[in-house]
Short mmCIF file of C-alpha atoms and ligand atoms in Angstrom, two decimals:
data_model
loop_
_atom_site.label_atom_id
_atom_site.label_comp_id
_atom_site.label_asym_id
_atom_site.label_seq_id
_atom_site.Cartn_x
_atom_site.Cartn_y
_atom_site.Cartn_z
CA MET A 808 73.94 20.99 61.89
CA ALA A 809 71.21 18.41 62.52
CA VAL A 810 70.61 15.39 60.34
CA ILE A 811 67.63 13.05 60.31
CA HIS A 812 68.34 9.81 58.50
CA ASN A 813 66.21 6.84 57.60
CA GLY A 814 67.80 3.90 55.79
CA ILE A 815 71.27 2.41 55.50
CA ILE A 816 74.35 3.96 53.91
CA GLU A 817 76.18 0.95 52.60
CA ASN A 818 79.56 2.55 51.88
CA PHE A 819 79.70 4.28 55.23
CA GLN A 820 82.78 2.40 56.42
CA ARG A 821 84.81 3.74 53.51
CA LEU A 822 83.52 7.27 54.04
CA ARG A 823 84.17 6.99 57.75
CA THR A 824 87.81 6.03 57.19
CA GLU A 825 88.20 8.96 54.81
CA LEU A 826 86.78 11.37 57.41
CA GLU A 827 88.97 9.96 60.15
CA GLN A 828 92.04 10.29 57.96
CA SER A 829 91.23 13.95 57.50
CA GLY A 830 91.14 14.42 61.28
CA VAL A 831 87.42 14.22 62.02
CA VAL A 832 86.63 12.63 65.38
CA LEU A 833 83.41 10.60 65.20
CA GLU A 834 81.39 10.15 68.34
CA SER A 835 79.22 7.20 67.35
CA GLU A 836 79.24 4.06 65.28
CA THR A 837 76.31 5.22 63.16
CA ASP A 838 76.24 5.80 59.43
CA THR A 839 74.10 8.87 60.11
CA GLU A 840 76.90 10.77 61.82
CA ILE A 841 79.14 10.60 58.77
CA VAL A 842 76.51 12.47 56.74
CA ALA A 843 76.56 15.37 59.17
CA HIS A 844 80.36 15.49 58.98
CA LEU A 845 80.49 15.16 55.21
CA ILE A 846 78.08 18.07 54.82
CA ALA A 847 79.81 20.19 57.44
CA HIS A 848 83.14 19.47 55.74
CA ILE A 849 82.10 20.59 52.29
CA LEU A 850 79.75 23.45 53.21
CA PRO A 851 82.38 26.23 53.52
CA GLU A 852 83.87 25.25 50.13
CA LEU A 853 80.41 25.76 48.61
CA ASN A 854 79.80 29.18 50.19
CA ASN A 855 77.48 27.60 52.75
CA ASP A 856 75.08 26.53 50.00
CA LEU A 857 73.28 23.73 51.88
CA PRO A 858 71.35 22.31 48.86
CA LYS A 859 74.63 22.07 46.89
CA ALA A 860 76.33 20.40 49.84
CA MET A 861 73.46 17.90 50.03
CA GLN A 862 73.75 17.20 46.27
CA SER A 863 77.45 16.64 46.53
CA VAL A 864 77.20 14.33 49.55
CA CYS A 865 74.24 12.34 48.22
CA SER A 866 76.09 11.64 44.99
CA ARG A 867 78.71 9.86 47.09
CA LEU A 868 76.32 7.78 49.17
CA GLU A 869 75.38 4.20 48.34
CA GLY A 870 72.36 2.35 49.71
CA ALA A 871 68.90 3.51 50.65
CA PHE A 872 68.35 6.71 52.51
CA THR A 873 66.11 9.61 53.30
CA LEU A 874 67.97 12.57 54.71
CA VAL A 875 66.75 15.82 56.16
CA VAL A 876 69.32 18.44 57.12
CA ILE A 877 69.16 21.81 58.86
CA ASP A 878 72.03 24.16 59.55
CA ARG A 879 71.98 26.28 62.71
CA ASP A 880 73.15 29.29 60.70
CA GLN A 881 70.33 29.01 58.10
CA PRO A 882 67.31 28.32 60.30
CA ASP A 883 64.72 29.15 57.62
CA LEU A 884 65.91 26.33 55.36
CA VAL A 885 65.36 22.56 55.44
CA VAL A 886 66.95 20.35 52.80
CA GLY A 887 65.74 16.79 52.23
CA ALA A 888 66.92 14.03 49.92
CA ARG A 889 65.69 10.57 49.04
CA ARG A 890 66.95 7.41 47.43
CA ASN A 891 64.78 4.32 47.77
CA SER A 892 63.38 5.49 51.11
CA PRO A 893 60.14 7.44 51.41
CA LEU A 894 59.89 11.23 51.66
CA VAL A 895 56.82 13.34 50.84
CA VAL A 896 56.24 17.08 50.94
CA GLY A 897 53.13 18.65 52.46
CA LEU A 898 52.15 22.09 51.15
CA GLY A 899 50.59 24.15 53.93
CA THR A 900 49.21 27.68 53.89
CA ASP A 901 51.53 28.89 56.62
CA GLY A 902 54.41 26.46 56.23
CA ASN A 903 55.48 23.33 54.44
CA PHE A 904 56.15 19.82 55.70
CA LEU A 905 58.49 16.91 55.10
CA ALA A 906 57.61 13.43 56.29
CA SER A 907 58.06 9.82 55.33
CA ASP A 908 54.30 9.32 55.37
CA VAL A 909 51.43 11.75 54.73
CA ALA A 910 49.79 10.64 58.00
CA ALA A 911 52.31 12.84 59.80
CA PHE A 912 50.95 16.08 58.34
CA VAL A 913 47.42 15.25 57.16
CA GLU A 914 45.93 17.28 60.02
CA HIS A 915 47.68 20.40 58.61
CA THR A 916 47.31 19.97 54.86
CA LYS A 917 45.97 17.63 52.22
CA ASP A 918 48.08 19.04 49.40
CA ALA A 919 51.24 17.07 48.84
CA LEU A 920 54.07 16.50 46.39
CA GLU A 921 55.55 13.15 45.41
CA LEU A 922 59.32 13.03 45.29
CA GLY A 923 61.06 10.65 42.90
CA GLN A 924 64.26 8.68 43.32
CA ASP A 925 67.48 10.60 43.79
CA GLN A 926 65.82 13.94 44.32
CA ILE A 927 66.55 16.82 46.65
CA VAL A 928 63.94 19.11 48.10
CA ILE A 929 64.73 22.62 49.27
CA LEU A 930 62.05 23.68 51.70
CA ARG A 931 61.29 27.10 53.14
CA ALA A 932 58.13 28.25 54.90
CA ASP A 933 56.87 29.78 51.65
CA SER A 934 58.62 27.82 48.90
CA VAL A 935 59.48 24.34 47.73
CA GLU A 936 62.07 23.54 45.06
CA VAL A 937 63.03 20.09 43.85
CA THR A 938 66.20 19.10 41.98
CA ASP A 939 68.00 15.90 41.10
CA PHE A 940 71.34 15.03 42.70
CA SER A 941 73.10 17.11 40.02
CA GLY A 942 71.10 20.22 40.81
CA ASN A 943 68.85 20.14 37.71
CA PRO A 944 65.33 21.39 38.51
CA VAL A 945 62.61 18.73 38.62
CA GLU A 946 58.85 19.21 38.47
CA PRO A 947 57.40 17.17 41.36
CA LYS A 948 54.02 15.49 40.97
CA PRO A 949 51.28 17.08 43.11
CA PHE A 950 48.58 14.94 44.71
CA THR A 951 45.73 15.42 47.13
CA ILE A 952 45.39 13.28 50.23
CA ASP A 953 41.84 11.99 50.35
CA TRP A 954 41.94 10.94 54.00
CA ASP A 955 39.70 12.46 56.57
CA THR A 956 41.54 14.68 59.06
CA SER A 957 40.12 12.53 61.86
CA ALA A 958 42.32 9.75 60.48
CA ALA A 959 45.24 11.19 62.40
CA GLU A 960 43.29 11.20 65.68
CA LYS A 961 42.25 8.39 67.99
CA GLY A 962 38.54 9.13 67.63
CA GLY A 963 37.55 8.41 71.23
CA HIS A 964 39.71 5.28 71.57
CA ASP A 965 42.73 5.04 73.86
CA LEU A 966 44.88 3.56 71.13
CA PHE A 967 45.25 3.94 67.39
CA MET A 968 45.26 0.16 67.16
CA LEU A 969 41.87 -0.11 68.82
CA LYS A 970 40.47 2.62 66.63
CA GLU A 971 41.79 0.81 63.58
CA ILE A 972 40.37 -2.53 64.72
CA TYR A 973 36.97 -0.88 65.05
CA GLU A 974 37.32 0.73 61.63
CA GLN A 975 37.56 -2.66 59.95
CA PRO A 976 33.92 -3.03 58.90
CA LYS A 977 34.12 0.33 57.11
CA ALA A 978 37.54 -0.45 55.64
CA VAL A 979 36.27 -3.70 54.10
CA LYS A 980 33.17 -1.96 52.76
CA ASP A 981 35.17 0.95 51.31
CA SER A 982 37.56 -1.45 49.59
CA LEU A 983 34.63 -2.91 47.65
CA LEU A 984 33.05 0.44 46.75
CA GLY A 985 32.83 1.16 43.04
CA ARG A 986 34.35 -2.19 42.15
CA ILE A 987 31.17 -4.14 41.58
CA ASP A 988 28.78 -2.84 38.93
CA GLU A 989 24.94 -3.03 38.86
CA SER A 990 25.04 -6.33 37.04
CA HIS A 991 27.27 -7.69 39.86
CA ARG A 992 30.36 -7.91 37.69
CA ILE A 993 33.73 -6.79 38.95
CA THR A 994 35.03 -3.60 37.40
CA LEU A 995 38.61 -2.95 38.32
CA ASP A 996 39.03 0.13 36.12
CA GLU A 997 42.31 1.03 37.75
CA LEU A 998 43.76 -2.34 36.77
CA ASN A 999 45.12 -1.16 33.47
CA ILE A 1000 46.45 -4.52 32.37
CA ASP A 1001 44.91 -5.71 29.12
CA PRO A 1002 42.42 -8.57 29.78
CA LEU A 1003 44.19 -10.44 26.98
CA VAL A 1004 47.37 -10.41 29.05
CA LEU A 1005 45.46 -11.61 32.10
CA ARG A 1006 44.10 -14.46 30.02
CA GLU A 1007 47.56 -15.48 29.01
CA ILE A 1008 49.38 -15.51 32.34
CA ASN A 1009 50.27 -18.96 33.59
CA LYS A 1010 50.99 -18.24 37.19
CA VAL A 1011 50.60 -15.73 39.96
CA ILE A 1012 53.36 -14.88 42.41
CA VAL A 1013 52.60 -12.87 45.53
CA VAL A 1014 55.46 -11.03 47.22
CA ALA A 1015 54.96 -9.38 50.60
CA CYS A 1016 56.23 -9.24 54.18
CA GLY A 1017 54.73 -9.79 57.62
CA THR A 1018 50.99 -9.37 57.84
CA ALA A 1019 50.77 -8.56 54.12
CA ALA A 1020 52.40 -11.94 53.41
CA HIS A 1021 49.69 -13.61 55.48
CA ALA A 1022 47.10 -11.87 53.30
CA GLY A 1023 49.04 -13.23 50.32
CA MET A 1024 48.82 -16.77 51.71
CA LEU A 1025 45.06 -16.40 51.90
CA ALA A 1026 45.01 -15.09 48.35
CA LYS A 1027 46.64 -18.35 47.27
CA TYR A 1028 43.77 -20.46 48.62
CA ALA A 1029 41.20 -18.25 46.93
CA ILE A 1030 42.90 -17.56 43.59
CA GLU A 1031 43.89 -21.19 43.02
CA HIS A 1032 40.37 -22.29 43.87
CA TRP A 1033 38.72 -19.74 41.58
CA THR A 1034 41.13 -19.66 38.65
CA HIS A 1035 43.08 -22.95 38.76
CA LEU A 1036 46.20 -20.86 38.23
CA PRO A 1037 49.18 -21.84 40.38
CA VAL A 1038 49.90 -19.19 43.00
CA ASP A 1039 53.25 -18.95 44.77
CA VAL A 1040 53.49 -16.81 47.88
CA GLU A 1041 56.97 -15.54 48.57
CA LEU A 1042 58.37 -13.66 51.50
CA ALA A 1043 59.74 -10.66 49.65
CA SER A 1044 62.97 -10.72 51.64
CA GLU A 1045 63.79 -14.17 50.25
CA PHE A 1046 62.48 -13.83 46.73
CA ARG A 1047 65.31 -12.29 44.74
CA TYR A 1048 68.06 -14.08 46.61
CA ARG A 1049 67.25 -17.46 45.15
CA ASP A 1050 66.52 -18.09 41.49
CA PRO A 1051 62.74 -17.73 41.29
CA ILE A 1052 61.11 -18.86 38.09
CA VAL A 1053 59.49 -15.63 37.03
CA GLY A 1054 59.01 -14.35 33.51
CA PRO A 1055 56.51 -12.68 31.18
CA ASP A 1056 53.91 -15.38 31.84
CA ALA A 1057 53.70 -14.44 35.53
CA LEU A 1058 51.53 -11.87 37.26
CA VAL A 1059 53.44 -10.68 40.31
CA ILE A 1060 51.28 -9.15 43.03
CA ALA A 1061 53.11 -7.02 45.60
CA ILE A 1062 51.03 -6.46 48.72
CA SER A 1063 52.04 -3.62 51.01
CA GLN A 1064 50.14 -1.32 53.34
CA SER A 1065 52.80 1.37 53.29
CA GLY A 1066 53.96 0.88 49.71
CA GLU A 1067 57.48 1.53 50.96
CA THR A 1068 58.63 -1.82 52.37
CA MET A 1069 62.10 -2.18 50.92
CA ASP A 1070 62.07 -5.98 50.70
CA THR A 1071 58.80 -5.90 48.76
CA LEU A 1072 60.01 -3.08 46.52
CA MET A 1073 63.19 -4.98 45.68
CA ALA A 1074 61.24 -8.16 44.93
CA LEU A 1075 58.93 -6.15 42.67
CA ARG A 1076 61.85 -4.60 40.81
CA TYR A 1077 63.41 -8.01 40.35
CA ALA A 1078 60.14 -9.38 38.92
CA LYS A 1079 59.91 -6.44 36.52
CA GLU A 1080 63.45 -7.01 35.34
CA GLN A 1081 62.47 -10.60 34.55
CA GLY A 1082 59.60 -9.34 32.38
CA ALA A 1083 56.69 -10.16 34.70
CA ARG A 1084 53.49 -8.08 34.84
CA THR A 1085 53.27 -6.39 38.19
CA LEU A 1086 50.31 -5.38 40.29
CA ALA A 1087 50.48 -3.56 43.61
CA ILE A 1088 47.86 -3.92 46.32
CA CYS A 1089 48.57 -0.95 48.46
CA ASN A 1090 47.02 1.39 51.01
CA THR A 1091 49.17 4.46 50.52
CA VAL A 1092 48.51 6.59 47.48
CA GLY A 1093 51.63 7.95 45.85
CA SER A 1094 54.02 5.54 47.56
CA THR A 1095 56.86 3.85 45.73
CA ILE A 1096 55.52 0.30 45.22
CA PRO A 1097 52.35 1.34 43.34
CA ARG A 1098 54.32 3.96 41.42
CA GLU A 1099 56.69 1.30 40.14
CA SER A 1100 54.03 -1.32 39.37
CA ASP A 1101 52.21 -1.77 36.06
CA ALA A 1102 48.89 -1.52 37.87
CA VAL A 1103 47.57 -0.84 41.35
CA ILE A 1104 44.50 -1.71 43.36
CA TYR A 1105 44.31 0.58 46.35
CA THR A 1106 42.87 -0.74 49.58
CA TYR A 1107 40.71 1.90 51.16
CA ALA A 1108 41.60 1.27 54.78
CA GLY A 1109 42.51 4.90 55.43
CA PRO A 1110 45.76 5.64 57.23
CA GLU A 1111 46.98 2.87 59.49
CA ILE A 1112 49.00 4.50 62.22
CA ALA A 1113 49.49 1.74 64.80
CA VAL A 1114 52.56 -0.31 63.96
CA ALA A 1115 50.60 -3.54 64.21
CA SER A 1116 48.64 -4.00 61.03
CA THR A 1117 44.93 -4.72 61.46
CA LYS A 1118 42.51 -3.00 59.09
CA ALA A 1119 45.08 -3.10 56.29
CA PHE A 1120 45.10 -6.91 56.61
CA LEU A 1121 41.35 -7.20 56.14
CA THR A 1122 41.40 -4.88 53.16
CA GLN A 1123 44.35 -6.74 51.62
CA ILE A 1124 42.34 -9.95 51.80
CA THR A 1125 39.36 -8.16 50.27
CA ALA A 1126 41.44 -6.68 47.45
CA THR A 1127 43.25 -9.92 46.60
CA TYR A 1128 39.91 -11.73 46.55
CA LEU A 1129 38.60 -9.12 44.12
CA VAL A 1130 41.65 -9.66 41.93
CA GLY A 1131 41.11 -13.43 42.09
CA LEU A 1132 37.47 -13.11 41.11
CA PHE A 1133 38.37 -10.66 38.36
CA LEU A 1134 40.88 -13.15 36.96
CA ALA A 1135 38.18 -15.82 37.11
CA GLN A 1136 35.78 -13.47 35.32
CA VAL A 1137 38.27 -12.60 32.59
CA ARG A 1138 39.48 -16.17 32.14
CA GLY A 1139 36.04 -17.74 32.40
CA SER A 1140 37.07 -20.16 35.13
CA MET A 1141 33.91 -19.52 37.14
CA PHE A 1142 30.31 -19.16 36.12
CA GLU A 1143 28.93 -15.65 36.46
CA ASP A 1144 26.41 -16.73 39.07
CA GLU A 1145 29.23 -18.29 41.11
CA ILE A 1146 31.14 -15.01 41.03
CA ARG A 1147 27.98 -13.15 42.03
CA SER A 1148 27.48 -15.43 44.96
CA VAL A 1149 31.06 -14.97 46.25
CA LEU A 1150 30.75 -11.20 45.80
CA ALA A 1151 27.56 -11.25 47.86
CA ASP A 1152 29.44 -13.11 50.61
CA LEU A 1153 32.27 -10.58 50.44
CA ASN A 1154 29.75 -7.77 50.64
CA ASP A 1155 28.31 -9.26 53.83
CA MET A 1156 31.68 -9.38 55.55
CA SER A 1157 31.65 -5.81 56.78
CA GLN A 1158 28.51 -6.55 58.80
CA LYS A 1159 29.92 -9.87 60.06
CA VAL A 1160 33.10 -8.19 61.29
CA ASP A 1161 30.89 -5.69 63.09
CA LEU A 1162 29.20 -8.57 64.90
CA VAL A 1163 32.57 -9.89 66.07
CA LEU A 1164 33.48 -6.46 67.42
CA ASP A 1165 30.19 -6.25 69.30
CA THR A 1166 30.90 -9.47 71.13
CA ALA A 1167 34.58 -8.98 71.93
CA GLU A 1168 34.44 -8.65 75.72
CA PRO A 1169 35.08 -12.34 76.48
CA VAL A 1170 38.24 -12.13 74.35
CA ARG A 1171 39.54 -9.28 76.48
CA ALA A 1172 38.71 -11.15 79.66
CA LEU A 1173 40.59 -14.17 78.38
CA ALA A 1174 43.64 -12.09 77.51
CA ARG A 1175 43.71 -10.72 81.04
CA GLU A 1176 43.38 -14.22 82.45
CA LEU A 1177 46.28 -15.52 80.35
CA ALA A 1178 48.57 -12.53 80.72
CA ASN A 1179 51.15 -14.56 82.62
CA ALA A 1180 51.41 -17.37 80.10
CA ARG A 1181 54.98 -17.96 78.92
CA SER A 1182 54.00 -18.92 75.44
CA VAL A 1183 50.88 -19.19 73.27
CA LEU A 1184 50.48 -21.49 70.29
CA PHE A 1185 48.08 -20.96 67.40
CA LEU A 1186 46.84 -23.79 65.20
CA GLY A 1187 44.88 -23.68 61.97
CA ARG A 1188 44.21 -25.71 58.87
CA HIS A 1189 43.63 -24.49 55.32
CA VAL A 1190 42.73 -20.77 55.54
CA GLY A 1191 42.95 -21.07 59.31
CA TYR A 1192 46.72 -21.54 59.00
CA PRO A 1193 47.58 -17.97 57.81
CA VAL A 1194 45.16 -16.73 60.49
CA ALA A 1195 47.12 -18.71 63.09
CA LEU A 1196 50.35 -17.12 61.82
CA GLU A 1197 48.79 -13.69 62.03
CA GLY A 1198 47.49 -14.29 65.57
CA ALA A 1199 50.98 -15.32 66.66
CA LEU A 1200 52.62 -12.36 64.92
CA LYS A 1201 50.27 -9.94 66.68
CA LEU A 1202 51.07 -11.43 70.07
CA LYS A 1203 54.82 -11.39 69.45
CA GLU A 1204 54.99 -7.83 68.25
CA LEU A 1205 52.62 -6.35 70.84
CA ALA A 1206 52.85 -8.48 73.97
CA TYR A 1207 56.50 -9.52 73.44
CA MET A 1208 55.51 -13.11 74.17
CA HIS A 1209 56.69 -16.30 72.61
CA ALA A 1210 53.97 -17.25 70.17
CA GLU A 1211 53.98 -19.60 67.19
CA GLY A 1212 51.45 -20.35 64.50
CA PHE A 1213 51.41 -23.85 63.00
CA PRO A 1214 49.40 -25.75 60.45
CA ALA A 1215 47.63 -28.16 62.81
CA GLY A 1216 48.64 -31.13 60.67
CA GLU A 1217 52.31 -30.37 61.36
CA LEU A 1218 51.89 -30.83 65.12
CA LYS A 1219 52.98 -34.43 65.09
CA HIS A 1220 56.07 -33.56 63.06
CA GLY A 1221 57.64 -31.64 65.93
CA PRO A 1222 55.66 -28.80 67.50
CA ILE A 1223 53.66 -31.15 69.72
CA ALA A 1224 56.80 -31.44 71.86
CA LEU A 1225 56.13 -27.86 72.96
CA ILE A 1226 52.85 -28.83 74.61
CA GLU A 1227 53.08 -28.78 78.38
CA GLU A 1228 50.59 -28.50 81.19
CA GLY A 1229 48.52 -25.32 80.92
CA ILE A 1230 49.99 -23.92 77.71
CA PRO A 1231 47.31 -21.90 75.90
CA VAL A 1232 46.65 -23.21 72.39
CA VAL A 1233 44.37 -21.10 70.21
CA VAL A 1234 42.72 -23.17 67.50
CA ILE A 1235 41.01 -21.70 64.46
CA VAL A 1236 38.28 -24.24 63.83
CA PRO A 1237 37.16 -24.64 60.19
CA SER A 1238 33.47 -24.51 59.50
CA PRO A 1239 31.86 -27.98 59.72
CA ARG A 1240 29.78 -26.84 56.73
CA GLY A 1241 32.90 -26.34 54.60
CA ARG A 1242 35.10 -29.38 54.11
CA ALA A 1243 33.93 -31.62 56.93
CA VAL A 1244 37.23 -33.47 56.84
CA LEU A 1245 39.11 -30.31 57.88
CA HIS A 1246 36.80 -29.87 60.84
CA ASP A 1247 37.16 -33.50 61.90
CA LYS A 1248 40.92 -33.38 61.61
CA ILE A 1249 41.21 -30.27 63.72
CA VAL A 1250 39.06 -31.88 66.41
CA SER A 1251 41.61 -34.72 66.47
CA ASN A 1252 44.43 -32.17 66.77
CA ILE A 1253 42.63 -30.52 69.66
CA GLN A 1254 42.34 -33.86 71.39
CA GLU A 1255 46.06 -34.48 70.88
CA VAL A 1256 47.12 -31.24 72.56
CA ARG A 1257 44.48 -31.43 75.24
CA ALA A 1258 45.57 -34.92 76.21
CA ARG A 1259 48.99 -33.38 76.91
CA GLY A 1260 47.64 -30.67 79.18
CA ALA A 1261 47.05 -27.75 76.78
CA LEU A 1262 44.40 -25.18 77.56
CA VAL A 1263 42.39 -25.03 74.34
CA ILE A 1264 40.79 -21.82 73.13
CA ALA A 1265 38.66 -22.54 70.08
CA ILE A 1266 37.71 -19.85 67.60
CA ALA A 1267 34.63 -21.55 66.24
CA GLU A 1268 31.58 -20.51 64.27
CA GLU A 1269 28.18 -19.94 65.84
CA GLY A 1270 26.20 -23.13 65.91
CA ASP A 1271 29.19 -25.50 65.86
CA GLU A 1272 28.21 -27.45 68.97
CA SER A 1273 30.43 -30.40 68.14
CA ILE A 1274 33.42 -28.45 69.42
CA VAL A 1275 31.99 -27.83 72.89
CA PRO A 1276 33.28 -31.01 74.59
CA PHE A 1277 36.81 -30.41 73.36
CA ALA A 1278 37.54 -26.79 74.20
CA ASP A 1279 38.24 -25.01 77.49
CA HIS A 1280 37.10 -21.70 76.04
CA ILE A 1281 35.14 -20.97 72.89
CA ILE A 1282 35.22 -17.63 71.11
CA ARG A 1283 32.30 -17.50 68.72
CA ILE A 1284 32.51 -15.98 65.26
CA PRO A 1285 29.70 -15.68 62.71
CA ALA A 1286 29.15 -18.63 60.38
CA VAL A 1287 30.46 -17.59 56.95
CA PRO A 1288 31.74 -19.47 53.88
CA THR A 1289 35.17 -21.07 54.27
CA LEU A 1290 37.19 -18.56 52.26
CA MET A 1291 35.57 -15.68 54.16
CA GLN A 1292 36.32 -17.09 57.60
CA PRO A 1293 39.74 -15.40 57.97
CA LEU A 1294 38.08 -11.98 57.88
CA VAL A 1295 36.13 -12.74 61.03
CA ALA A 1296 38.49 -15.23 62.72
CA VAL A 1297 41.45 -12.84 62.88
CA VAL A 1298 39.56 -10.06 64.67
CA PRO A 1299 39.42 -11.75 68.11
CA LEU A 1300 43.13 -12.50 67.76
CA GLN A 1301 43.90 -8.82 67.15
CA ILE A 1302 41.85 -7.87 70.21
CA PHE A 1303 43.49 -10.61 72.27
CA ALA A 1304 47.00 -9.32 71.48
CA CYS A 1305 46.01 -5.70 72.00
CA GLU A 1306 44.50 -6.43 75.42
CA MET A 1307 47.41 -8.65 76.42
CA ALA A 1308 49.90 -5.88 75.57
CA THR A 1309 47.79 -3.31 77.42
CA VAL A 1310 47.65 -5.48 80.55
CA LYS A 1311 51.41 -5.86 80.40
CA GLY A 1312 51.79 -2.08 80.17
CA HIS A 1313 53.40 -2.05 76.72
CA ASP A 1314 53.17 0.74 74.18
CA VAL A 1315 50.62 -0.89 71.89
CA ASP A 1316 50.79 1.64 69.08
CA GLN A 1317 54.56 1.73 68.95
CA PRO A 1318 55.98 -1.59 70.07
CA ARG A 1319 59.67 -1.74 70.84
CA ASN A 1320 62.19 -2.28 68.03
CA LEU A 1321 59.58 -1.93 65.28
CA ALA A 1322 58.82 0.71 62.66
CA LYS A 1323 55.60 1.19 60.73
CA SER A 1324 57.36 1.17 57.37
CA VAL A 1325 60.40 -1.04 57.10
CA THR A 1326 62.38 0.93 54.56
CA VAL A 1327 65.63 -1.02 54.84
CA GLU A 1328 66.39 -4.54 53.64
O1 M6R B 2635 53.70 -1.80 54.80
P1 M6R B 2635 53.73 -3.28 54.55
O2 M6R B 2635 52.37 -3.88 54.44
O3 M6R B 2635 54.59 -3.64 53.38
O4 M6R B 2635 54.43 -3.88 55.83
C1 M6R B 2635 54.75 -5.24 55.89
C2 M6R B 2635 55.13 -5.63 57.29
O5 M6R B 2635 56.25 -4.90 57.72
C3 M6R B 2635 53.98 -5.40 58.29
O6 M6R B 2635 52.82 -6.09 57.91
C4 M6R B 2635 54.41 -5.86 59.69
O7 M6R B 2635 54.58 -7.24 59.72
C5 M6R B 2635 53.38 -5.41 60.72
N1 M6R B 2635 54.03 -4.77 61.83
C6 M6R B 2635 52.56 -6.52 61.26
O8 M6R B 2635 51.62 -6.08 62.19
#
């Protein structure tokens, strides 16, 4: 018998003791092994009916799990089960597929079936049956994967991550398609929340993890600016464990590339229980988070295969900005010509990101030069702060280096003690054309760290000559409006981390200890 298991079985200790008391010798400490033994134990009593054995065992398991089981003596049969963890079925012409993400089988078939909670799938080469944990038949929901088959290939790049970085201009463009009408108004048809309700909400809460949470932080700057609604951004893993003030007057936005992040799903469920309206911003059609939300705005990044999120981030920013502008449109907090002007800026971003990609070589050279640094710090102010966090996260997860992102104003409250001779400090410089005070303040911060020996790498817009005397290296990005800057400023940081990891010989697409979808809490 072979078992594949994703998730955590919370009552495994109790089940383990029970198995040991009945004489089973376990060879590992894992919760997965007990599933194999439980099934093997009960199978003969059920006339070797593997689906029935799976039903019986799953009914006893607590926690979140996806299980796939095969029995050596029934090689034409695969039985899968899911509770709170992802599992999708691919329907092929000469075989069927089970995977946690459609990206795994998209090169073989685009026809798929969604599985619901607590369901069992009985898969043979020519048939698929679905039941609940009690064995009652269930009609699964079919869907078609609209990704290009090339999505599952590297398209001439050495790495999925690089391919995905270079797909960003298209991803941003696609995420705007069909969402702005001829009169330059936003039409979010898929957002089936009554405009009346959107007029009545009093606050917005964003729940997300990792890179998606950084997109959420950026959404806060934009949505508060455009709508004057308070926006709280919560790390999903923390949200339901305190006593968040969330009720029917709140719009809760869950941002997730995979749509399966357990922390985000749990935060979403908590918000729903409290009566909040929920909106998912998600990249994966048919995944659990959009299915459980009142409404969904899909980001059209296409499949993101590299563990490090890149194009999903840019599309999450784009989508949250669209939601912010839509709220402003519905609530009348901006003039129509103001909305039009921001939309025009957003429309230009695809081309601006392209420009950054065309001029990325100096970033790679710099990464190679700094490959032996012990630690890299990232500083930003205003929207540059989430970008700094994202730059640091990329470096940690790919290059396994100590990296921290700080709001530059916090330096003097502690982090400045980290500055030592030669430490690279990447600074996201606000546009001098935005709030001049932000630019001036960051120049002071640069001087503070430079005076203590830091090597300053400024990410600064074209034409900002005032930064030249203060930086050791300048990476130029196109001049764009303040709220748009993150879309261009983060790209060199992605390339920097990717190159750094490559130089160090790490597996860029699958960094150690990480999974693409984090389906456990
Ligand atoms: O699928 P999600 O967007 O919900 O994933 C959230 C995080 O796990 C994810 O962004 C993670 O931080 C990435 N590895 C960052 O590159």
